[in-house]
Short mmCIF file of C-alpha atoms in Angstrom, two decimals:
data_model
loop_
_atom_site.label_atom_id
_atom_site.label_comp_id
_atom_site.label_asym_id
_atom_site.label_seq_id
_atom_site.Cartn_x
_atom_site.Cartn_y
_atom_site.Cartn_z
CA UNK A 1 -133.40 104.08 13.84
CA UNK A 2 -133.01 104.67 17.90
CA UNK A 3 -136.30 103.32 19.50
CA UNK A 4 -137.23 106.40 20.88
CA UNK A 5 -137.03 107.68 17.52
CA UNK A 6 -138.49 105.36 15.96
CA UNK A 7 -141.80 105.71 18.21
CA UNK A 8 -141.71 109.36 17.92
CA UNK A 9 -141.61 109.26 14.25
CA UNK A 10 -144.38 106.89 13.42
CA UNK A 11 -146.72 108.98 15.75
CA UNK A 12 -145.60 112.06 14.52
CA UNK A 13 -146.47 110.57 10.73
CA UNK A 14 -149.77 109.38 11.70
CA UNK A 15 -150.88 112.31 13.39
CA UNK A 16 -149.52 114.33 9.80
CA UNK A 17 -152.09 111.83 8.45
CA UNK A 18 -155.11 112.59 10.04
CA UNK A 19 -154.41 116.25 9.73
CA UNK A 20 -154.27 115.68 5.86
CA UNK A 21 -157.78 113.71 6.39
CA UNK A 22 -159.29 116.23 8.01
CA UNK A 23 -157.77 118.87 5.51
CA UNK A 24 -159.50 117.07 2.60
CA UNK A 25 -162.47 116.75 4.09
CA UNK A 26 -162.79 120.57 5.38
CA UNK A 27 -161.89 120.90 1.04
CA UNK A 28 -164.51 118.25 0.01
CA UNK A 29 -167.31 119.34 2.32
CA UNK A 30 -166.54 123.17 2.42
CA UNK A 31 -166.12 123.07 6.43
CA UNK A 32 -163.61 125.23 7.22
CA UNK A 33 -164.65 125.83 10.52
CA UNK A 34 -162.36 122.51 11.76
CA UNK A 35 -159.18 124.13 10.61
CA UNK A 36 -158.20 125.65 13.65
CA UNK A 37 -158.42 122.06 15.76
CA UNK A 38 -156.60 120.79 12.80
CA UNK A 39 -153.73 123.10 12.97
CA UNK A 40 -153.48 122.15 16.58
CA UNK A 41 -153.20 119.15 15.75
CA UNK A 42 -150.74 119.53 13.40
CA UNK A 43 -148.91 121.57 16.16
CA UNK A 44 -148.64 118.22 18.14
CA UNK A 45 -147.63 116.68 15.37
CA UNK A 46 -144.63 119.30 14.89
CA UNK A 47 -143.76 118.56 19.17
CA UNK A 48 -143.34 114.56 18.24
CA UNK A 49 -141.77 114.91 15.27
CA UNK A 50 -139.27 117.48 17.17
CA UNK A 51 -138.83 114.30 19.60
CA UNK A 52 -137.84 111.79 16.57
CA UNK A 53 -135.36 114.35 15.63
CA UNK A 54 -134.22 114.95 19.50
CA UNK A 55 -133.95 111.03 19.38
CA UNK A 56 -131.61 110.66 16.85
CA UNK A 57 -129.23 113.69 17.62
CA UNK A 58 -128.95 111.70 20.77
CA UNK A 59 -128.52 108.24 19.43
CA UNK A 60 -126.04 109.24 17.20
CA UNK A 61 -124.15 112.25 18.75
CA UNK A 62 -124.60 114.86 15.27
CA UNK A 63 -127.74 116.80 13.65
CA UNK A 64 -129.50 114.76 11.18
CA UNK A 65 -128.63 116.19 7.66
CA UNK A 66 -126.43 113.19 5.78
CA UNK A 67 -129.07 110.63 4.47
CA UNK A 68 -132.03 110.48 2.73
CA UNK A 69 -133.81 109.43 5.49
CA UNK A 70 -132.46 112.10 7.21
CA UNK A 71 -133.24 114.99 4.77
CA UNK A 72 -136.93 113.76 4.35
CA UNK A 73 -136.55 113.95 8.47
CA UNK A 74 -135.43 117.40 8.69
CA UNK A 75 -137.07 118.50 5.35
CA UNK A 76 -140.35 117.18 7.10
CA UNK A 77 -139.67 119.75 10.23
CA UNK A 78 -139.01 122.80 8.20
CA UNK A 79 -141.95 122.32 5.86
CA UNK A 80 -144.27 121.66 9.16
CA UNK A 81 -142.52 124.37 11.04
CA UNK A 82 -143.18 126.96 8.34
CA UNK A 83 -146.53 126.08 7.66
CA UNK A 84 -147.22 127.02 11.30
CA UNK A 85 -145.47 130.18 11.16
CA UNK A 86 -147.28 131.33 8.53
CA UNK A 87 -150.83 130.33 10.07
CA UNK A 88 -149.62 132.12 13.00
CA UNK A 89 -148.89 134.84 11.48
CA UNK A 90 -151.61 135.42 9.18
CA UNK A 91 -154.73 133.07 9.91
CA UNK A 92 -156.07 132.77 6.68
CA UNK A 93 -153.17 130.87 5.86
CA UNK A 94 -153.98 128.26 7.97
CA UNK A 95 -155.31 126.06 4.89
CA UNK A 96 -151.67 126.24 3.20
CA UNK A 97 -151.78 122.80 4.82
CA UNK A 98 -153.98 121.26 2.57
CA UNK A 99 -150.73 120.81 0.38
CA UNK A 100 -148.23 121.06 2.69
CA UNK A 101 -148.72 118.45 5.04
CA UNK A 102 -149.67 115.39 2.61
CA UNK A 103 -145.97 116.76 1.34
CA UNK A 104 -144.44 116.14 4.47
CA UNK A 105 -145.73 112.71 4.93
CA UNK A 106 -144.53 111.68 1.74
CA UNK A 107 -141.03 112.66 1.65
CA UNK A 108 -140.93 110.94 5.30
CA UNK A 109 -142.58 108.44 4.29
CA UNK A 110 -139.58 107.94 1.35
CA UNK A 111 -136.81 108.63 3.27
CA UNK A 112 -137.96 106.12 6.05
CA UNK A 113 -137.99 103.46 3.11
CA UNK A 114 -134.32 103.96 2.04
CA UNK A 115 -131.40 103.93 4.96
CA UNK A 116 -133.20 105.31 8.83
CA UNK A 117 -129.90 102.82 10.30
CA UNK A 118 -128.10 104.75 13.11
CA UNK A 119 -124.38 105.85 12.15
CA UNK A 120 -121.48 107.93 13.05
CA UNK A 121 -121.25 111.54 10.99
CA UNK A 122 -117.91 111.08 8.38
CA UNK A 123 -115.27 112.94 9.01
CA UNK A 124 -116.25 114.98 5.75
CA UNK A 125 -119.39 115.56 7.21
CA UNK A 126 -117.93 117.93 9.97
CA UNK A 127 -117.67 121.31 8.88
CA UNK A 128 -119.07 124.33 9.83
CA UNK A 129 -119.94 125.79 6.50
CA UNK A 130 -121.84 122.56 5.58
CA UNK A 131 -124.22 123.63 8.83
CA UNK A 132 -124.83 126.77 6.97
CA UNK A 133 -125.17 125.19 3.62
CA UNK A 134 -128.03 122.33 4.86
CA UNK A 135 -129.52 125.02 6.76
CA UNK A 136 -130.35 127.58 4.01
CA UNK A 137 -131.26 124.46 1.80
CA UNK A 138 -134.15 123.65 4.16
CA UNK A 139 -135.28 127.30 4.72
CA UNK A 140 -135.69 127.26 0.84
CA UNK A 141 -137.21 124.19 0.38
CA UNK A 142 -139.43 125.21 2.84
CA UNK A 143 -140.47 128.36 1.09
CA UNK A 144 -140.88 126.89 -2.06
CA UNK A 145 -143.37 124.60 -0.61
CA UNK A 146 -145.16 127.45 0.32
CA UNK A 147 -144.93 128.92 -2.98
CA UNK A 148 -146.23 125.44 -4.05
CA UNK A 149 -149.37 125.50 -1.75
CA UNK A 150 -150.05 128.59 -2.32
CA UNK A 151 -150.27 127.85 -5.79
CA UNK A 152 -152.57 124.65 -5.13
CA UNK A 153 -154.79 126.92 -3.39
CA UNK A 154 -155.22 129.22 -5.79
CA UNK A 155 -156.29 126.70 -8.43
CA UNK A 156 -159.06 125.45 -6.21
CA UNK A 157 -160.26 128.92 -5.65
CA UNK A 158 -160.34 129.52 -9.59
CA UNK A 159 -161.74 125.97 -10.36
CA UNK A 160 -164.52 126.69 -7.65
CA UNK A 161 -165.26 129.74 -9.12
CA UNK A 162 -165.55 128.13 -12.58
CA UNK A 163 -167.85 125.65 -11.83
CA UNK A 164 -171.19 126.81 -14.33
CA UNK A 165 -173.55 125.05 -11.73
CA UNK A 166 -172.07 126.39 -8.52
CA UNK A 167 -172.57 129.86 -6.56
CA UNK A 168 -169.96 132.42 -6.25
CA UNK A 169 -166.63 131.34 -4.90
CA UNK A 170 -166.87 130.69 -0.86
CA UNK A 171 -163.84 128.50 -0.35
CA UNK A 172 -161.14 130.17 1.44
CA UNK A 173 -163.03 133.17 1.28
CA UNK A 174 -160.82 135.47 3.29
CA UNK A 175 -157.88 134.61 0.76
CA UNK A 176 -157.91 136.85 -2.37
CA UNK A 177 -156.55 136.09 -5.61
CA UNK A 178 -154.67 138.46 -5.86
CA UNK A 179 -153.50 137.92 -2.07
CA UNK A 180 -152.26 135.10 -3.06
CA UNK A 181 -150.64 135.34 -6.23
CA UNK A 182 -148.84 138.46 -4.18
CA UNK A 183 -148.03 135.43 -1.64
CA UNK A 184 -146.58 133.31 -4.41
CA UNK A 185 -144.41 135.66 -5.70
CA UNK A 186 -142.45 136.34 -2.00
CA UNK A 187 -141.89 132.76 -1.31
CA UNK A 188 -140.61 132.42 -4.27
CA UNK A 189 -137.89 135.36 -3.70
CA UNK A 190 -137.58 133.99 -0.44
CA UNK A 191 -136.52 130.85 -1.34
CA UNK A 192 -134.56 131.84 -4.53
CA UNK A 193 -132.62 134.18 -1.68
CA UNK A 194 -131.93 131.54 0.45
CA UNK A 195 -131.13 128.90 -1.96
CA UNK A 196 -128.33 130.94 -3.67
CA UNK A 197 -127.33 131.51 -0.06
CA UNK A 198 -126.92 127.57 0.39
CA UNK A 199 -125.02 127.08 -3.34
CA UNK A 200 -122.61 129.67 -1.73
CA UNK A 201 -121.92 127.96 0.95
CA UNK A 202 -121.58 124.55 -0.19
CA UNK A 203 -119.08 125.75 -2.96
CA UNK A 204 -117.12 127.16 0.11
CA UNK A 205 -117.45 123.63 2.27
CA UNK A 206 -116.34 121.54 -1.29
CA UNK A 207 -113.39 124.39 -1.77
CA UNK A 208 -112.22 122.68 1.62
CA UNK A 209 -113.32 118.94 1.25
CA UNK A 210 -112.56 118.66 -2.44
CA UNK A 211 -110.06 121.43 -3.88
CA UNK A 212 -112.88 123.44 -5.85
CA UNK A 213 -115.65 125.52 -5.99
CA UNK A 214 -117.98 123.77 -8.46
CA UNK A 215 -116.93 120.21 -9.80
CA UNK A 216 -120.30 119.76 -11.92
CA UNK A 217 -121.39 117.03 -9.70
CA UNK A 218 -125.19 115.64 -10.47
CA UNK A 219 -126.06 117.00 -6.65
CA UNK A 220 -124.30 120.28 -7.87
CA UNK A 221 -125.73 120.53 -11.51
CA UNK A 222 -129.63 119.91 -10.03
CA UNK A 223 -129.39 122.39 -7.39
CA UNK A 224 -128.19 124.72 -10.12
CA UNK A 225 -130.82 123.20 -12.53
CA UNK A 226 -133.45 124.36 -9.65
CA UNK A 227 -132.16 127.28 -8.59
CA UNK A 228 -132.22 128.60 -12.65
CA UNK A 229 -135.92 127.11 -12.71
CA UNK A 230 -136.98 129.47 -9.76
CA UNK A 231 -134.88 132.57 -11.65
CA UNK A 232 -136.68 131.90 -14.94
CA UNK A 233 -139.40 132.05 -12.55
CA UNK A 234 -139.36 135.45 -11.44
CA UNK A 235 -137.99 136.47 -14.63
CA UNK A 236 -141.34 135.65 -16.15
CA UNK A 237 -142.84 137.35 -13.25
CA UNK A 238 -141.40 140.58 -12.90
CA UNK A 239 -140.86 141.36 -17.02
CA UNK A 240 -143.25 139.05 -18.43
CA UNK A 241 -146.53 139.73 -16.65
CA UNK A 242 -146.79 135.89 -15.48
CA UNK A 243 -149.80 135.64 -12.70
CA UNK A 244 -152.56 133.48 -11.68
CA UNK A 245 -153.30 130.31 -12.88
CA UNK A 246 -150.12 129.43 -15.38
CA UNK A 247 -147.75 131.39 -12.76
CA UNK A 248 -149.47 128.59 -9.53
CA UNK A 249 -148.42 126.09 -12.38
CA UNK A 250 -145.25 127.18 -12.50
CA UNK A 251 -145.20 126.82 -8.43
CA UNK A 252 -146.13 123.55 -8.81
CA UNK A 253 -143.61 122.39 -11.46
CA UNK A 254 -140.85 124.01 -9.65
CA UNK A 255 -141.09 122.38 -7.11
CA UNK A 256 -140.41 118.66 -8.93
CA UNK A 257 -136.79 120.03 -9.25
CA UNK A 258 -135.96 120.90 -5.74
CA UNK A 259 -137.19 116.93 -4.97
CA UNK A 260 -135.35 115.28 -7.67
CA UNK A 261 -132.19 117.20 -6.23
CA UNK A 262 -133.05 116.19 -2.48
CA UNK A 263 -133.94 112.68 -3.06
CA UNK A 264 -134.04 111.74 -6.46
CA UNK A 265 -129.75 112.02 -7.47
CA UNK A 266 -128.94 109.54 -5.11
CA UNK A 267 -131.03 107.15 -6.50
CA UNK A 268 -129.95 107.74 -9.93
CA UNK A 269 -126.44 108.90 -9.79
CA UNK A 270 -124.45 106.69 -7.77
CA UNK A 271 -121.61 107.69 -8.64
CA UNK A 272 -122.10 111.71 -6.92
CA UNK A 273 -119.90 112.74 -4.28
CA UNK A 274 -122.36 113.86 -2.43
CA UNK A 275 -123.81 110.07 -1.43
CA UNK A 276 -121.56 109.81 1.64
CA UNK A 277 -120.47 106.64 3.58
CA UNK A 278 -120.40 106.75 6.97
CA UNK A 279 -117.55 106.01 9.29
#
């Protein structure tokens, strides 16, 4: 890790964690009227963690998208960077960051643990199509997180407006059920779109590096593991009737299989062709 980069990113991650504070304590104590500072703050957050990822392009002369470091890097940034867009686009959305920032710090804070060294991009690496491919993989991992928090949000609503000795639901008041379960269901096509956009295109990158489309590599057989999940998904959606609480579940779940893919293979599969060596 470049020391520039290495500054940036520590800030960056602490600033992610006092957001998440503040988050959980706007939850706990039903003050929603700090979200806005916190978003800003989150904002500032997104600026220094855009200067960790400056850092290393610069240190090491290529995008960060190899490592596992790197992905929880990059896969940090997108998550942030939507989470913004959508507050920006929509207010109410704002609190989506109850869930998707304490994400973002911990798949930093994993990838920091495993290989942050500074290295030259292999030769394999270099390929246009795999620029495509690692790009549509973040914008759907980033809209499943969505999908995810969006889900977490609507259990708190529900489990707030179970509680026997409690008033009528006020937490995120200006989000509706129904909003939200509508909210669900878009990421969700989003990032199914997306995804099968990035299968695509890494079957057309391996057809170069490798001789073939699909070899049935672990990396390969868990991003089509997760991409199925997400098409059961809106299977049970659209001709099954699945909504609310058991469809947020769903969101939830889901999401475990786009992080084993990410980070979890190259811990357990060694022998993937996908764990590159650099060179």
């Amino acid at each position: 890790m470049a020391y520039y980069e290495a500054i940036f990113f520590w800030l960056s991650l602490v600033i992610y964690a006092i957001a998440a504070g503040g988050y959980i304590y706007a939850l706990v104590f039903r003050n929603e009227k700090v979200v806005p500072k916190l978003l800003i703050l989150i904002g500032i957050g997104l600026l220094v963690h855009t200067g960790a990822v400056a850092a290393r392009y610069i240190a090491q002369g290529h995008f960060p998208w190899s490592t596992d470091y790197e992905n929880g890097l990059m896969g940090g940034w997108f998550i942030i960077a939507s989470t913004l867009f959508v507050a920006w686009r929509q207010k109410s959305l704002r609190v989506f960051a109850v869930a998707t920032v304490p994400t973002t710090m911990l798949i930093m804070g994993y990838g920091v643990m495993r290989n942050p060294t500074l290295a030259p991009m292999a030769a394999t690496l270099k390929s246009f199509w795999l620029a495509i491919h690692v790009f549509f993989a973040w914008l759907s991992f980033g809209a499943y997180v969505l999908a995810m928090a969006a889900g977490v949000i609507y259990l708190l609503k529900e489990r707030r407006g179970q509680a026997p000795a409690e008033p009528a639901p006020d937490r995120f008041a200006d989000l509706s059920p129904e909003r939200l379960d509508d909210l669900m269901f878009k990421y969700l096509v989003f990032g199914f779109i997306t995804n099968a956009i990035m299968i695509a295109a890494g079957s057309i990158w391996a057809k170069d590096l490798w001789g073939a489309y699909w070899s049935w590599d672990p990396v390969e057989t868990w991003s089509l593991i997760s991409w199925l999940m997400y098409g059961v998904a809106i299977h049970l959606r659209v001709t099954m009737g699945w909504r609310g609480t058991r469809f947020s579940w769903l969101m939830i779940g889901a999401l475990l299989t786009v992080i084993i893919n990410f980070f979890g293979v190259s811990i357990l599969m060694k022998s993937s062709v996908h764990v590159f060596k650099m060179s």
